[in-house]
Amino acid sequence: MEGLFESSVKGPVEKTHPAFWFVFKEKRMLCVKQEAENNPLFVVDIRDIGIHPDRELYLGLLDGFHCYVAEVSEPTRVPEGMAFHGLWSIHGSMDENLFKVAFRAIHTLEWDRTDQYCSFCGSRNRQKVQERAKECPQCGRVSFPRISPAIIVLVEHDGKALLARSPRFKEGLFSVLAGFVEPGETLEDAVSREVKEEAGIDVKNIRYFGSQPWPFPDSLMIGFTAEYAGGDIKIDNDEILDARWFSAEDMPEIPGRISISRALIDWFLDRQKGKKT
Ligand SMILES: [Zn+2]
């Protein structure tokens, strides 16, 4: 796939052409297995193959093909050659551009599911026609898909990277520091605060690295690199169980390739390799 995505809330009046269908049951996506690849369904309408969704939303066009997200509930008969998979397990076996739409799909679906009612007056929301938003017919409150910005940062010092262990991680795994942005903060403020709070370290030269949507349920990870400016490692024992400086030679177990945390650590490792040669 080329990966050109045109977002839209208004699908075709009639379904006449094969489209990509991102069908979820809870957090798992229905995939067609084709040799080593997993793919979303590519049919005109999933009802034609006996799948009747509880909800359906139009997402837009990927390289000119319509994309839909749909939710099904138990019991749904899974057609031959298809299976539900967690998004983690199919990363790497699905086209990267289709995978990006799968992230978009699950985020949009989750927003639709959890934003059925106006959070101010409790009336049932209705979808707006022209934009990805809902409107309360009673009080007029408009709500948009929630996107929660979180910073993620690799701090460097003397050829070493600051990595930490969260209680949520499996045994032995270390990663870069991350945290949600608070109201009133710039992204740089959030970087400084998080590193100080979680590891007791001051940072300088904060630079933007890249970003990644993380729809579990609604984060946008905004990656930075930073340099050590002072302080000794002091962990809070609440959000962080352990934090240490690691050199490229003594890396612990690190996150898988799907995440921006891994991209940050790979960037550090590449730089160290470059310095040696
Ligand atoms: Zn309302």
CSV table of C-alpha atoms and ligand atoms in Angstrom, one decimal:
chain,number,residue,atom,x,y,z
A,1,MET,CA,0.0,0.0,0.0
A,2,GLU,CA,1.1,3.6,-0.7
A,3,GLY,CA,-0.4,4.7,2.5
A,4,LEU,CA,-2.3,7.8,1.4
A,5,PHE,CA,-5.1,8.2,3.8
A,6,GLU,CA,-8.0,10.6,3.4
A,7,SER,CA,-10.1,10.8,6.6
A,8,SER,CA,-13.8,11.2,6.2
A,9,VAL,CA,-17.0,10.6,8.2
A,10,LYS,CA,-19.2,10.3,5.2
A,11,GLY,CA,-19.0,7.0,3.3
A,12,PRO,CA,-20.5,6.1,0.0
A,13,VAL,CA,-24.3,6.0,-0.2
A,14,GLU,CA,-24.2,2.5,-1.5
A,15,LYS,CA,-21.6,-0.1,-0.9
A,16,THR,CA,-20.5,-1.3,-4.4
A,17,HIS,CA,-16.8,-1.8,-4.2
A,18,PRO,CA,-14.5,-4.0,-2.1
A,19,ALA,CA,-13.5,-2.1,1.0
A,20,PHE,CA,-11.2,-2.7,4.0
A,21,TRP,CA,-13.1,-3.7,7.0
A,22,PHE,CA,-11.5,-3.4,10.4
A,23,VAL,CA,-13.7,-5.7,12.5
A,24,PHE,CA,-13.2,-5.8,16.2
A,25,LYS,CA,-14.5,-8.0,19.0
A,26,GLU,CA,-13.4,-6.2,22.2
A,27,LYS,CA,-9.8,-5.4,21.5
A,28,ARG,CA,-9.1,-8.1,19.0
A,29,MET,CA,-9.3,-7.7,15.2
A,30,LEU,CA,-10.7,-10.1,12.7
A,31,CYS,CA,-7.9,-11.0,10.2
A,32,VAL,CA,-7.6,-13.1,7.1
A,33,LYS,CA,-4.6,-15.2,7.1
A,34,GLN,CA,-2.8,-15.3,3.7
A,35,GLU,CA,0.4,-17.2,3.9
A,36,ALA,CA,2.6,-15.4,6.5
A,37,GLU,CA,0.4,-12.2,6.3
A,38,ASN,CA,-2.5,-11.1,8.4
A,39,ASN,CA,-4.9,-8.7,6.6
A,40,PRO,CA,-8.1,-6.9,7.4
A,41,LEU,CA,-11.2,-8.2,5.5
A,42,PHE,CA,-11.5,-6.9,2.0
A,43,VAL,CA,-15.1,-7.3,0.9
A,44,VAL,CA,-17.9,-5.1,-0.3
A,45,ASP,CA,-19.9,-5.6,2.9
A,46,ILE,CA,-19.2,-7.9,5.9
A,47,ARG,CA,-22.9,-8.8,6.0
A,48,ASP,CA,-22.4,-10.6,2.7
A,49,ILE,CA,-20.2,-13.1,4.5
A,50,GLY,CA,-22.5,-13.5,7.5
A,51,ILE,CA,-21.0,-10.9,9.9
A,52,HIS,CA,-23.6,-8.6,11.4
A,53,PRO,CA,-22.0,-5.7,13.3
A,54,ASP,CA,-23.4,-4.0,16.4
A,55,ARG,CA,-21.8,-0.8,15.2
A,56,GLU,CA,-20.2,0.5,12.1
A,57,LEU,CA,-18.3,3.7,11.3
A,58,TYR,CA,-16.8,5.0,8.1
A,59,LEU,CA,-13.1,6.0,8.4
A,60,GLY,CA,-12.1,7.3,5.0
A,61,LEU,CA,-10.1,6.2,2.0
A,62,LEU,CA,-6.8,4.3,2.0
A,63,ASP,CA,-5.2,4.6,-1.4
A,64,GLY,CA,-8.7,5.1,-2.8
A,65,PHE,CA,-10.3,2.1,-1.0
A,66,HIS,CA,-13.1,2.7,1.5
A,67,CYS,CA,-12.3,1.8,5.1
A,68,TYR,CA,-14.8,0.9,7.8
A,69,VAL,CA,-14.5,-0.1,11.4
A,70,ALA,CA,-17.1,-2.4,12.9
A,71,GLU,CA,-17.7,-4.0,16.2
A,72,VAL,CA,-19.2,-7.4,16.7
A,73,SER,CA,-20.2,-9.2,19.8
A,74,GLU,CA,-20.4,-12.8,21.0
A,75,PRO,CA,-21.4,-15.1,19.5
A,76,THR,CA,-20.0,-14.3,16.0
A,77,ARG,CA,-19.3,-17.1,13.7
A,78,VAL,CA,-15.8,-16.7,12.4
A,79,PRO,CA,-15.6,-17.5,8.7
A,80,GLU,CA,-13.2,-20.1,7.5
A,81,GLY,CA,-9.6,-18.9,7.2
A,82,MET,CA,-10.1,-15.9,9.6
A,83,ALA,CA,-9.4,-15.4,13.2
A,84,PHE,CA,-9.4,-12.6,15.9
A,85,HIS,CA,-6.0,-11.4,16.9
A,86,GLY,CA,-4.7,-8.8,19.3
A,87,LEU,CA,-3.0,-5.9,17.5
A,88,TRP,CA,0.3,-6.7,19.2
A,89,SER,CA,0.5,-10.1,17.8
A,90,ILE,CA,-0.2,-9.1,14.2
A,91,HIS,CA,2.3,-6.2,14.0
A,92,GLY,CA,4.9,-7.1,11.5
A,93,SER,CA,2.6,-9.5,9.7
A,94,MET,CA,0.3,-6.8,8.3
A,95,ASP,CA,1.2,-4.1,5.8
A,96,GLU,CA,2.4,-1.1,7.9
A,97,ASN,CA,-0.1,1.3,6.3
A,98,LEU,CA,-3.0,-1.0,7.0
A,99,PHE,CA,-1.8,-1.4,10.5
A,100,LYS,CA,-1.8,2.4,11.0
A,101,VAL,CA,-5.5,2.4,9.9
A,102,ALA,CA,-6.1,-0.4,12.4
A,103,PHE,CA,-4.8,1.9,15.1
A,104,ARG,CA,-7.1,4.7,13.8
A,105,ALA,CA,-10.0,2.2,13.7
A,106,ILE,CA,-9.8,1.0,17.3
A,107,HIS,CA,-9.3,4.5,18.6
A,108,THR,CA,-12.4,5.8,16.7
A,109,LEU,CA,-14.4,2.8,17.8
A,110,GLU,CA,-13.5,3.1,21.4
A,111,TRP,CA,-14.4,6.8,21.3
A,112,ASP,CA,-17.8,6.0,19.7
A,113,ARG,CA,-18.5,3.4,22.4
A,114,THR,CA,-17.6,5.5,25.4
A,115,ASP,CA,-19.1,8.8,24.2
A,116,GLN,CA,-22.7,7.7,23.6
A,117,TYR,CA,-24.0,10.2,26.1
A,118,CYS,CA,-23.4,13.9,26.7
A,119,SER,CA,-21.0,14.2,29.7
A,120,PHE,CA,-22.8,17.5,30.7
A,121,CYS,CA,-26.5,16.8,30.6
A,122,GLY,CA,-26.6,13.0,30.0
A,123,SER,CA,-28.7,13.1,26.8
A,124,ARG,CA,-27.9,10.8,24.0
A,125,ASN,CA,-25.3,12.2,21.6
A,126,ARG,CA,-25.7,12.2,17.9
A,127,GLN,CA,-23.0,12.0,15.3
A,128,LYS,CA,-22.2,15.2,13.5
A,129,VAL,CA,-22.6,14.9,9.8
A,130,GLN,CA,-19.5,16.8,8.5
A,131,GLU,CA,-16.8,16.0,11.1
A,132,ARG,CA,-15.6,13.4,13.5
A,133,ALA,CA,-17.5,14.7,16.4
A,134,LYS,CA,-20.7,14.2,18.4
A,135,GLU,CA,-23.3,16.7,19.4
A,136,CYS,CA,-25.8,16.8,22.2
A,137,PRO,CA,-29.3,17.6,20.9
A,138,GLN,CA,-30.3,19.0,24.3
A,139,CYS,CA,-27.5,21.3,25.4
A,140,GLY,CA,-25.4,21.5,22.1
A,141,ARG,CA,-22.2,20.3,23.7
A,142,VAL,CA,-19.8,19.0,21.0
A,143,SER,CA,-17.4,16.3,21.8
A,144,PHE,CA,-14.4,15.1,19.7
A,145,PRO,CA,-12.4,11.9,19.9
A,146,ARG,CA,-10.3,12.2,23.0
A,147,ILE,CA,-6.5,12.2,22.3
A,148,SER,CA,-4.3,12.2,25.4
A,149,PRO,CA,-0.8,13.5,24.8
A,150,ALA,CA,2.0,11.8,26.6
A,151,ILE,CA,5.7,12.5,26.4
A,152,ILE,CA,8.3,9.8,26.1
A,153,VAL,CA,12.0,10.6,26.5
A,154,LEU,CA,15.4,9.1,26.1
A,155,VAL,CA,17.9,10.9,28.4
A,156,GLU,CA,21.6,10.5,27.5
A,157,HIS,CA,24.6,11.0,29.7
A,158,ASP,CA,28.2,10.1,28.9
A,159,GLY,CA,27.3,7.5,26.3
A,160,LYS,CA,24.6,5.9,28.5
A,161,ALA,CA,20.9,6.0,28.3
A,162,LEU,CA,18.5,6.3,31.3
A,163,LEU,CA,16.1,3.4,31.3
A,164,ALA,CA,13.6,2.5,34.0
A,165,ARG,CA,11.3,-0.3,35.1
A,166,SER,CA,7.6,0.3,35.7
A,167,PRO,CA,5.6,-2.1,37.8
A,168,ARG,CA,3.5,-2.7,34.7
A,169,PHE,CA,6.5,-4.2,32.9
A,170,LYS,CA,7.3,-7.9,32.8
A,171,GLU,CA,10.3,-9.0,34.8
A,172,GLY,CA,13.6,-7.7,33.5
A,173,LEU,CA,12.2,-5.3,30.9
A,174,PHE,CA,13.5,-1.7,31.0
A,175,SER,CA,12.3,1.3,28.8
A,176,VAL,CA,12.5,5.0,28.5
A,177,LEU,CA,10.5,7.3,30.8
A,178,ALA,CA,7.0,8.5,29.8
A,179,GLY,CA,4.1,10.3,31.3
A,180,PHE,CA,1.0,12.3,30.5
A,181,VAL,CA,1.1,16.0,29.8
A,182,GLU,CA,-0.7,18.0,32.5
A,183,PRO,CA,-3.0,21.0,31.8
A,184,GLY,CA,-1.0,24.2,31.3
A,185,GLU,CA,2.3,22.4,30.5
A,186,THR,CA,4.3,22.7,27.3
A,187,LEU,CA,5.6,19.4,26.1
A,188,GLU,CA,9.1,20.4,27.2
A,189,ASP,CA,7.8,21.2,30.7
A,190,ALA,CA,6.2,17.7,30.8
A,191,VAL,CA,9.6,16.1,29.8
A,192,SER,CA,11.5,18.0,32.5
A,193,ARG,CA,8.8,17.2,35.2
A,194,GLU,CA,8.5,13.5,34.4
A,195,VAL,CA,12.2,12.9,34.4
A,196,LYS,CA,12.6,14.8,37.6
A,197,GLU,CA,9.6,13.1,39.3
A,198,GLU,CA,10.3,9.6,38.2
A,199,ALA,CA,14.1,9.5,38.3
A,200,GLY,CA,15.3,12.6,40.1
A,201,ILE,CA,17.3,13.8,37.1
A,202,ASP,CA,17.4,17.3,35.6
A,203,VAL,CA,17.6,17.5,31.8
A,204,LYS,CA,18.6,20.0,29.1
A,205,ASN,CA,18.7,20.2,25.3
A,206,ILE,CA,15.2,18.6,24.9
A,207,ARG,CA,14.7,17.8,21.2
A,208,TYR,CA,11.7,16.5,19.3
A,209,PHE,CA,12.2,13.0,18.0
A,210,GLY,CA,8.9,11.8,16.5
A,211,SER,CA,5.4,10.7,17.6
A,212,GLN,CA,3.2,7.7,17.6
A,213,PRO,CA,-0.5,7.2,18.1
A,214,TRP,CA,-1.1,4.7,20.9
A,215,PRO,CA,-4.8,3.9,21.0
A,216,PHE,CA,-4.9,2.0,24.2
A,217,PRO,CA,-7.2,3.7,24.7
A,218,ASP,CA,-6.4,7.2,23.4
A,219,SER,CA,-2.8,8.3,23.8
A,220,LEU,CA,-0.5,10.1,21.4
A,221,MET,CA,3.1,9.5,22.4
A,222,ILE,CA,5.4,12.4,21.6
A,223,GLY,CA,9.0,11.4,21.7
A,224,PHE,CA,12.0,13.5,22.7
A,225,THR,CA,15.7,13.1,23.4
A,226,ALA,CA,17.4,15.0,26.2
A,227,GLU,CA,20.7,15.4,27.9
A,228,TYR,CA,21.6,15.0,31.5
A,229,ALA,CA,21.9,18.3,33.3
A,230,GLY,CA,22.3,17.3,36.9
A,231,GLY,CA,21.1,15.2,39.9
A,232,ASP,CA,21.4,11.6,41.0
A,233,ILE,CA,19.0,8.8,40.2
A,234,LYS,CA,16.3,8.8,42.8
A,235,ILE,CA,13.2,6.7,42.0
A,236,ASP,CA,9.7,7.2,43.4
A,237,ASN,CA,9.1,3.4,43.9
A,238,ASP,CA,5.5,4.0,42.8
A,239,GLU,CA,5.5,4.6,39.1
A,240,ILE,CA,9.1,3.4,38.8
A,241,LEU,CA,10.7,0.5,40.5
A,242,ASP,CA,14.2,0.8,39.2
A,243,ALA,CA,16.1,3.3,37.0
A,244,ARG,CA,19.7,3.0,35.7
A,245,TRP,CA,22.2,4.3,33.1
A,246,PHE,CA,22.8,1.6,30.5
A,247,SER,CA,25.6,1.6,27.9
A,248,ALA,CA,25.1,0.1,24.5
A,249,GLU,CA,27.1,-2.9,25.6
A,250,ASP,CA,25.0,-3.8,28.7
A,251,MET,CA,21.4,-3.2,27.4
A,252,PRO,CA,18.7,-5.0,29.4
A,253,GLU,CA,15.6,-6.5,27.8
A,254,ILE,CA,13.9,-3.6,25.9
A,255,PRO,CA,10.4,-3.2,24.3
A,256,GLY,CA,9.4,-4.7,21.0
A,257,ARG,CA,9.7,-3.0,17.6
A,258,ILE,CA,6.1,-1.8,17.5
A,259,SER,CA,6.7,1.1,20.0
A,260,ILE,CA,8.3,4.5,19.8
A,261,SER,CA,10.2,3.6,23.0
A,262,ARG,CA,12.1,1.0,21.0
A,263,ALA,CA,12.7,3.5,18.2
A,264,LEU,CA,14.3,5.9,20.7
A,265,ILE,CA,16.5,3.2,22.2
A,266,ASP,CA,17.5,2.1,18.7
A,267,TRP,CA,18.4,5.7,17.9
A,268,PHE,CA,20.7,5.7,20.9
A,269,LEU,CA,22.2,2.4,20.0
A,270,ASP,CA,22.9,3.5,16.4
A,271,ARG,CA,24.5,6.7,17.7
A,272,GLN,CA,26.8,4.7,20.0
A,273,LYS,CA,27.7,2.4,17.1
A,274,GLY,CA,28.5,5.4,15.0
A,275,LYS,CA,30.8,6.9,17.7
A,276,LYS,CA,32.8,3.7,17.8
A,277,THR,CA,33.6,3.4,14.1
B,1,ZN,ZN,-25.9,17.8,26.7
